[in-house]
PDB file of C-alpha atoms and ligand atoms in Angstrom:
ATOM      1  CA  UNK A 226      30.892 -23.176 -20.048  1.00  0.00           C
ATOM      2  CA  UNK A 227      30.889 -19.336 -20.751  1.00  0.00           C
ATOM      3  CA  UNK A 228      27.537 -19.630 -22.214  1.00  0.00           C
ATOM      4  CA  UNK A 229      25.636 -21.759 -20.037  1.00  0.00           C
ATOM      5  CA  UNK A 230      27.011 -19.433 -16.923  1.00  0.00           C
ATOM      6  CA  UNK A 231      25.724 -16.213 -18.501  1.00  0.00           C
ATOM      7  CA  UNK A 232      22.379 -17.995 -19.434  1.00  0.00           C
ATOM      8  CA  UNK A 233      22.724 -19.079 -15.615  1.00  0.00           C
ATOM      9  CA  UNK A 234      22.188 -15.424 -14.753  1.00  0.00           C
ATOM     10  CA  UNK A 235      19.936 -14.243 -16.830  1.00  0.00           C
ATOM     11  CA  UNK A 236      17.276 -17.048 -15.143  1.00  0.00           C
ATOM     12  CA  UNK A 237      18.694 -15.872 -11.885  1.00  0.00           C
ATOM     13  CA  UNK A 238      14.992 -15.697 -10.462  1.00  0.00           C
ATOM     14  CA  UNK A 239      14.423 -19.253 -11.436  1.00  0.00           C
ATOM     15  CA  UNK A 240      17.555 -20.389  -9.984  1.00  0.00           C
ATOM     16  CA  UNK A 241      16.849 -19.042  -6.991  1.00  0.00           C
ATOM     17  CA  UNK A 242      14.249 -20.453  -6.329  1.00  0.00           C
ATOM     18  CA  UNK A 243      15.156 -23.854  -7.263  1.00  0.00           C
ATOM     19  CA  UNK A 244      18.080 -23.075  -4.749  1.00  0.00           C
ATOM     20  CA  UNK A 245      16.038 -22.435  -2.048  1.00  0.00           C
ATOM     21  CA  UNK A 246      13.702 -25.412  -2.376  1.00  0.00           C
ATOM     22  CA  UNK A 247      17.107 -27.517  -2.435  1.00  0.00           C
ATOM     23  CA  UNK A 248      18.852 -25.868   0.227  1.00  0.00           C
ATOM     24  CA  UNK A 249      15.194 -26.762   2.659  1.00  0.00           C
ATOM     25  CA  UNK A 250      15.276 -30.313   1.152  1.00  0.00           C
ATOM     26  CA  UNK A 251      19.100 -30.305   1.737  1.00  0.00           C
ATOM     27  CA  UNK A 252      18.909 -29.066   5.548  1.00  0.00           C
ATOM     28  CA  UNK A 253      15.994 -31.114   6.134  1.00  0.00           C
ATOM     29  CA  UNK A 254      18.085 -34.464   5.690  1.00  0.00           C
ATOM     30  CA  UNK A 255      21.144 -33.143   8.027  1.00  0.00           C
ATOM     31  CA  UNK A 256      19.498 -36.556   9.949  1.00  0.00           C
ATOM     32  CA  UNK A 257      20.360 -38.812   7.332  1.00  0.00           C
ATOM     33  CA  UNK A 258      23.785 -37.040   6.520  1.00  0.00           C
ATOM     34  CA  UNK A 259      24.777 -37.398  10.228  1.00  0.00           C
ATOM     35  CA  UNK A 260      23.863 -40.932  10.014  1.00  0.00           C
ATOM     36  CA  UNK A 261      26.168 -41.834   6.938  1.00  0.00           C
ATOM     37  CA  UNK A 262      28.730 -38.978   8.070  1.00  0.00           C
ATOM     38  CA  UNK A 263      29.494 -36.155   6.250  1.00  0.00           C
ATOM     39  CA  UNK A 264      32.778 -36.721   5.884  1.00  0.00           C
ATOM     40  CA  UNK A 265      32.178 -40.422   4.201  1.00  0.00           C
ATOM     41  CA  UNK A 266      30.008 -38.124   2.154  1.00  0.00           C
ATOM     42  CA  UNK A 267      32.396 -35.248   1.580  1.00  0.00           C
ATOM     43  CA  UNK A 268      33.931 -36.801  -1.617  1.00  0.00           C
ATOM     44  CA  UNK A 269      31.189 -37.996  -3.925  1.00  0.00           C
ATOM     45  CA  UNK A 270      28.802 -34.818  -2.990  1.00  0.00           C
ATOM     46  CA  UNK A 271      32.054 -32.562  -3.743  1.00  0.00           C
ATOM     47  CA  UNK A 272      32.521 -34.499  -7.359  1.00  0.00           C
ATOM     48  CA  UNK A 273      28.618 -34.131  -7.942  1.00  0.00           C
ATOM     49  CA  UNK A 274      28.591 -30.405  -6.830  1.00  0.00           C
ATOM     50  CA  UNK A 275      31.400 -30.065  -9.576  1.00  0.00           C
ATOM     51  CA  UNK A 276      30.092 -31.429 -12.415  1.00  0.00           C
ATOM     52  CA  UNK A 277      26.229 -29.559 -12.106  1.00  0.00           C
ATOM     53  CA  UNK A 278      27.952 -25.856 -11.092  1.00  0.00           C
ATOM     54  CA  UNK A 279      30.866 -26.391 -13.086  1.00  0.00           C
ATOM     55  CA  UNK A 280      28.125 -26.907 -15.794  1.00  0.00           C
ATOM     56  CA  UNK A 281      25.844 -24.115 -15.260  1.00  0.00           C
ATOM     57  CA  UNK A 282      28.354 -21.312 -13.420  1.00  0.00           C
ATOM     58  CA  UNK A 283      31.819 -22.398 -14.127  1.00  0.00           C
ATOM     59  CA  UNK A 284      32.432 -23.169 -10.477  1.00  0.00           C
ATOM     60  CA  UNK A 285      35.562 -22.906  -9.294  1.00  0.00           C
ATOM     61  CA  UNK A 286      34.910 -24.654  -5.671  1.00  0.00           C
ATOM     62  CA  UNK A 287      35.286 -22.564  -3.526  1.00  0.00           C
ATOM     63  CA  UNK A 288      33.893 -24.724  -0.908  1.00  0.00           C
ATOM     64  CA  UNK A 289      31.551 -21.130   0.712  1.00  0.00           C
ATOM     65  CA  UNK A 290      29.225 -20.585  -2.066  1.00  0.00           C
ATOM     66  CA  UNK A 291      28.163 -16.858  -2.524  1.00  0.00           C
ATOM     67  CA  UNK A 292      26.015 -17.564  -5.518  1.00  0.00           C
ATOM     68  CA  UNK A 293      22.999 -16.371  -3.678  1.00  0.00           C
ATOM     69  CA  UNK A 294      24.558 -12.811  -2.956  1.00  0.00           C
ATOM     70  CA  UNK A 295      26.144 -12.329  -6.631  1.00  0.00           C
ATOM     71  CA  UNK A 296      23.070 -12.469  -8.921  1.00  0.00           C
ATOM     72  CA  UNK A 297      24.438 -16.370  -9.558  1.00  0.00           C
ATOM     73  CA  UNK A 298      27.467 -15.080 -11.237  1.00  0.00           C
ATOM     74  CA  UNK A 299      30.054 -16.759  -9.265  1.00  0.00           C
ATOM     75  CA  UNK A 300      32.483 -14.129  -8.616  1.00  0.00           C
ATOM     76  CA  UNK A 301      35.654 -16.982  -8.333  1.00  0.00           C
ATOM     77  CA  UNK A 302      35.602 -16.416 -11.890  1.00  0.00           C
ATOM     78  CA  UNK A 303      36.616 -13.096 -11.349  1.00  0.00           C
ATOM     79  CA  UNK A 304      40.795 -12.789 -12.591  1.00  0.00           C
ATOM     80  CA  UNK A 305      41.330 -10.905  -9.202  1.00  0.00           C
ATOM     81  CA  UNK A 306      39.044 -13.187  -7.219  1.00  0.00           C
ATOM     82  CA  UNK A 307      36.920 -10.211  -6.127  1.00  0.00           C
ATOM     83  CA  UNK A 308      34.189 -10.855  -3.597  1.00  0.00           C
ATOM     84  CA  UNK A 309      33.141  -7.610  -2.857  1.00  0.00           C
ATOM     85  CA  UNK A 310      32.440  -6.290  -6.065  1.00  0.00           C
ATOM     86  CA  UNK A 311      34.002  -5.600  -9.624  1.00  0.00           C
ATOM     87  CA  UNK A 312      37.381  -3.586  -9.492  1.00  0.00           C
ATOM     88  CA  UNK A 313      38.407  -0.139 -10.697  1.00  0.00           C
ATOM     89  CA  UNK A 314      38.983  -1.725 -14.431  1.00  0.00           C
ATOM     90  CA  UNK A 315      35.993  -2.527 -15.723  1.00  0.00           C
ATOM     91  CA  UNK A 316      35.784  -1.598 -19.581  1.00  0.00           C
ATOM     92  CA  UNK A 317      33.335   0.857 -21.116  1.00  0.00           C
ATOM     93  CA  UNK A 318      31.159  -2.129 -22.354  1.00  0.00           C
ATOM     94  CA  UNK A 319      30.942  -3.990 -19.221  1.00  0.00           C
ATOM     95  CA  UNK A 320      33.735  -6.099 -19.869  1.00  0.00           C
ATOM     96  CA  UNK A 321      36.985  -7.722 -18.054  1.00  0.00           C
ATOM     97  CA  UNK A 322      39.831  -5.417 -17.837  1.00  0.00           C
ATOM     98  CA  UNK A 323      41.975  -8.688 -17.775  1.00  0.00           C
ATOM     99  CA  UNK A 324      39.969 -10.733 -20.412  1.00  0.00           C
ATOM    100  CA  UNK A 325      38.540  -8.285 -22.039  1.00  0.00           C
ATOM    101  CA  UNK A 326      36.107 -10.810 -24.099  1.00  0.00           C
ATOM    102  CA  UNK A 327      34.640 -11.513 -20.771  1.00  0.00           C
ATOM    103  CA  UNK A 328      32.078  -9.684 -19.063  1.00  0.00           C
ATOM    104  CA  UNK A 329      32.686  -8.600 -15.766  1.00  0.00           C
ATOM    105  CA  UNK A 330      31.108 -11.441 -13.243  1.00  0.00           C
ATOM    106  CA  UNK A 331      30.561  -8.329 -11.414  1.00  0.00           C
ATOM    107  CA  UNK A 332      28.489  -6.381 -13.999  1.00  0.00           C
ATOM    108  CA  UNK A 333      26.904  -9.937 -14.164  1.00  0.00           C
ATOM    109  CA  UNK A 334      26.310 -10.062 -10.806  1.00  0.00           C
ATOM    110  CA  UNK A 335      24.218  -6.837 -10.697  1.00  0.00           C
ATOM    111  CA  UNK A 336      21.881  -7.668 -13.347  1.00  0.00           C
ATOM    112  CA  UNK A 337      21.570 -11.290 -11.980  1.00  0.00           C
ATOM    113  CA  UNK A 338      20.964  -9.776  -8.567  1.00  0.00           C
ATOM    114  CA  UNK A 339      17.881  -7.406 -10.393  1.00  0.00           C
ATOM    115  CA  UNK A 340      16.225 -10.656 -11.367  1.00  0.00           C
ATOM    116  CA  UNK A 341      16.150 -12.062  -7.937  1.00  0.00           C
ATOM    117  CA  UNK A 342      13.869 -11.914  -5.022  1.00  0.00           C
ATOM    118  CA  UNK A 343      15.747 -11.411  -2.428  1.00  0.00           C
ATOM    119  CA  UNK A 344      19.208 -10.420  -4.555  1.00  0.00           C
ATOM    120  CA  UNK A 345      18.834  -6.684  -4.556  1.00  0.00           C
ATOM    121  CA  UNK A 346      19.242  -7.191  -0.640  1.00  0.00           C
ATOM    122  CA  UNK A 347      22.025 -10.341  -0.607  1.00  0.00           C
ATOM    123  CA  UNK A 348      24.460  -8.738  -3.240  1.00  0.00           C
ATOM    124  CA  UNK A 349      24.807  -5.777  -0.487  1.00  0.00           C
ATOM    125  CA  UNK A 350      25.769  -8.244   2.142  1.00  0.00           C
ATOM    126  CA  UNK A 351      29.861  -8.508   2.817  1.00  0.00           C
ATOM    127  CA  UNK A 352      31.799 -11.250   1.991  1.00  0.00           C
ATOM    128  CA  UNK A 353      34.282 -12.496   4.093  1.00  0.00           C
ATOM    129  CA  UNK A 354      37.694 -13.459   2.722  1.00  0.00           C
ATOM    130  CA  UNK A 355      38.001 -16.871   0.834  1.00  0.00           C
ATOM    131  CA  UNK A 356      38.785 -19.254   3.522  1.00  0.00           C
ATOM    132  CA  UNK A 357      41.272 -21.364   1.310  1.00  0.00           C
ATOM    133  CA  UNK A 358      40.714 -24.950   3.685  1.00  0.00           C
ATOM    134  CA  UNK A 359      37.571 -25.122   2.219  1.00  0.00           C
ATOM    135  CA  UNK A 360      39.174 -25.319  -1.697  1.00  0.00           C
ATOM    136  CA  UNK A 361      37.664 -28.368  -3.329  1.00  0.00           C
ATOM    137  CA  UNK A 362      35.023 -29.054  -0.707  1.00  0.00           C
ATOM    138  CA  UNK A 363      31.152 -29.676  -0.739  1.00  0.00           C
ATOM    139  CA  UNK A 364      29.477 -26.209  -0.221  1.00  0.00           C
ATOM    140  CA  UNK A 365      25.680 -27.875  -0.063  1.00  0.00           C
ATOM    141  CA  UNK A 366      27.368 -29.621   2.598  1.00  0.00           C
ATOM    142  CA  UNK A 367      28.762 -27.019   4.566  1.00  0.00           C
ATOM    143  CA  UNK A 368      25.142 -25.175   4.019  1.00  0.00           C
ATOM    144  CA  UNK A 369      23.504 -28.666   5.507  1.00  0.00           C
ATOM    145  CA  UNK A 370      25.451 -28.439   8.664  1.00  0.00           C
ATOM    146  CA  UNK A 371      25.584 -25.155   9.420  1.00  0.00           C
ATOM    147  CA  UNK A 372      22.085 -24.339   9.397  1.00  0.00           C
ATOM    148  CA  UNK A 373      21.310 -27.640  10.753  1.00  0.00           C
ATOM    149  CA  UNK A 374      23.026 -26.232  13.923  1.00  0.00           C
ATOM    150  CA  UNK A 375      21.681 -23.035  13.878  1.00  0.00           C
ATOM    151  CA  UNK A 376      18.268 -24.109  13.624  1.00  0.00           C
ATOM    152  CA  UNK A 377      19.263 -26.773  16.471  1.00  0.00           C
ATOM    153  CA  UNK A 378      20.386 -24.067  18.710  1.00  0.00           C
ATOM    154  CA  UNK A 379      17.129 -21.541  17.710  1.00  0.00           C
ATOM    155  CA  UNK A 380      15.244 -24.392  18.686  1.00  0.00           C
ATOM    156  CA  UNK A 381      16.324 -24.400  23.037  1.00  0.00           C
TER     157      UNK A 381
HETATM  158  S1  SF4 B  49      31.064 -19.137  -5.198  1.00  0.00           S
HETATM  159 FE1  SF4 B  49      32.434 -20.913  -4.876  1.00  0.00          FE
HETATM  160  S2  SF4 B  49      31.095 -22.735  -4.650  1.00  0.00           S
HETATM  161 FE2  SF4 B  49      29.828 -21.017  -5.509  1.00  0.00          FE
HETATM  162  S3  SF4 B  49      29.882 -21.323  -7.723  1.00  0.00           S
HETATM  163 FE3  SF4 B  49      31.594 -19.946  -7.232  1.00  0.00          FE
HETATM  164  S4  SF4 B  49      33.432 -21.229  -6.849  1.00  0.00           S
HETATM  165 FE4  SF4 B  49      31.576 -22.537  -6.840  1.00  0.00          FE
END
């Protein structure tokens, strides 16, 4: 909902945070996800994941959440898809060149970035292309086993 996802970024500090406590608590059970299997899990995480950031950023699943490095504007919302940044069209106001009663996600994503701890630093990070496999798939997830195994490996 347009409303909810622009009231999403204006507490971008507070989601943050929240996000990181979640993300530990999330990483900390990779033990009990292994267990059950994450791809047993896969479906009813993914239809969860939907409904609360389809609710509060208009997620689009992307399945490789970036929310952390775009001020929690989620830049799949973009008309162009734009992961990098806002494109050469952005309006005078701030708004969409292609919808132009919708502010830019990108213009979003600054300000959200502003209100975040460590945003000012994550919105400069690159973005690699959408990998389109992941379409439709968990993201916390993903997040769970892939720093599992990093931490894992940091740890021999
Ligand atoms: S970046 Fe991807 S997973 Fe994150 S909110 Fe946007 S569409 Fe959803």
């Amino acid at each position: 909902m347009y409303s909810v996802r622009r009231w999403s970024v204006r507490h971008a500090g507070a989601m943050e945070r929240f996000y990181q406590a979640f993300e530990r608590a999330v990483v900390a059970l990779d033990p009990l996800w292994r267990r059950i299997g994450y791809e047993r899990l896969e479906k009813p995480v993914a239809a969860f994941e939907k409904v609360v950031k389809g609710f509060l950023f208009d997620c689009q699943m992307c399945g490789q959440c970036a929310l952390s490095s775009t001020g929690m504007s989620c830049s799949m919302n973009c008309p162009k898809s734009l992961r990098n940044g806002p494109c050469g069209g952005v309006r005078a106001n701030g708004n969409c060149e292609v919808k132009p009663d919708m502010r830019c996600v990108w213009v979003e994503a600054f300000e959200g970035s502003q209100r975040m701890r460590e945003g000012q630093a994550t919105i400069r990070v690159v973005q690699i292309a959408v990998d389109r496999r992941l379409e439709g798939r968990s993201s916390w997830l993903k997040v769970a086993r892939d720093k599992a195994v990093l931490k894992t490996e940091a740890a021999r």
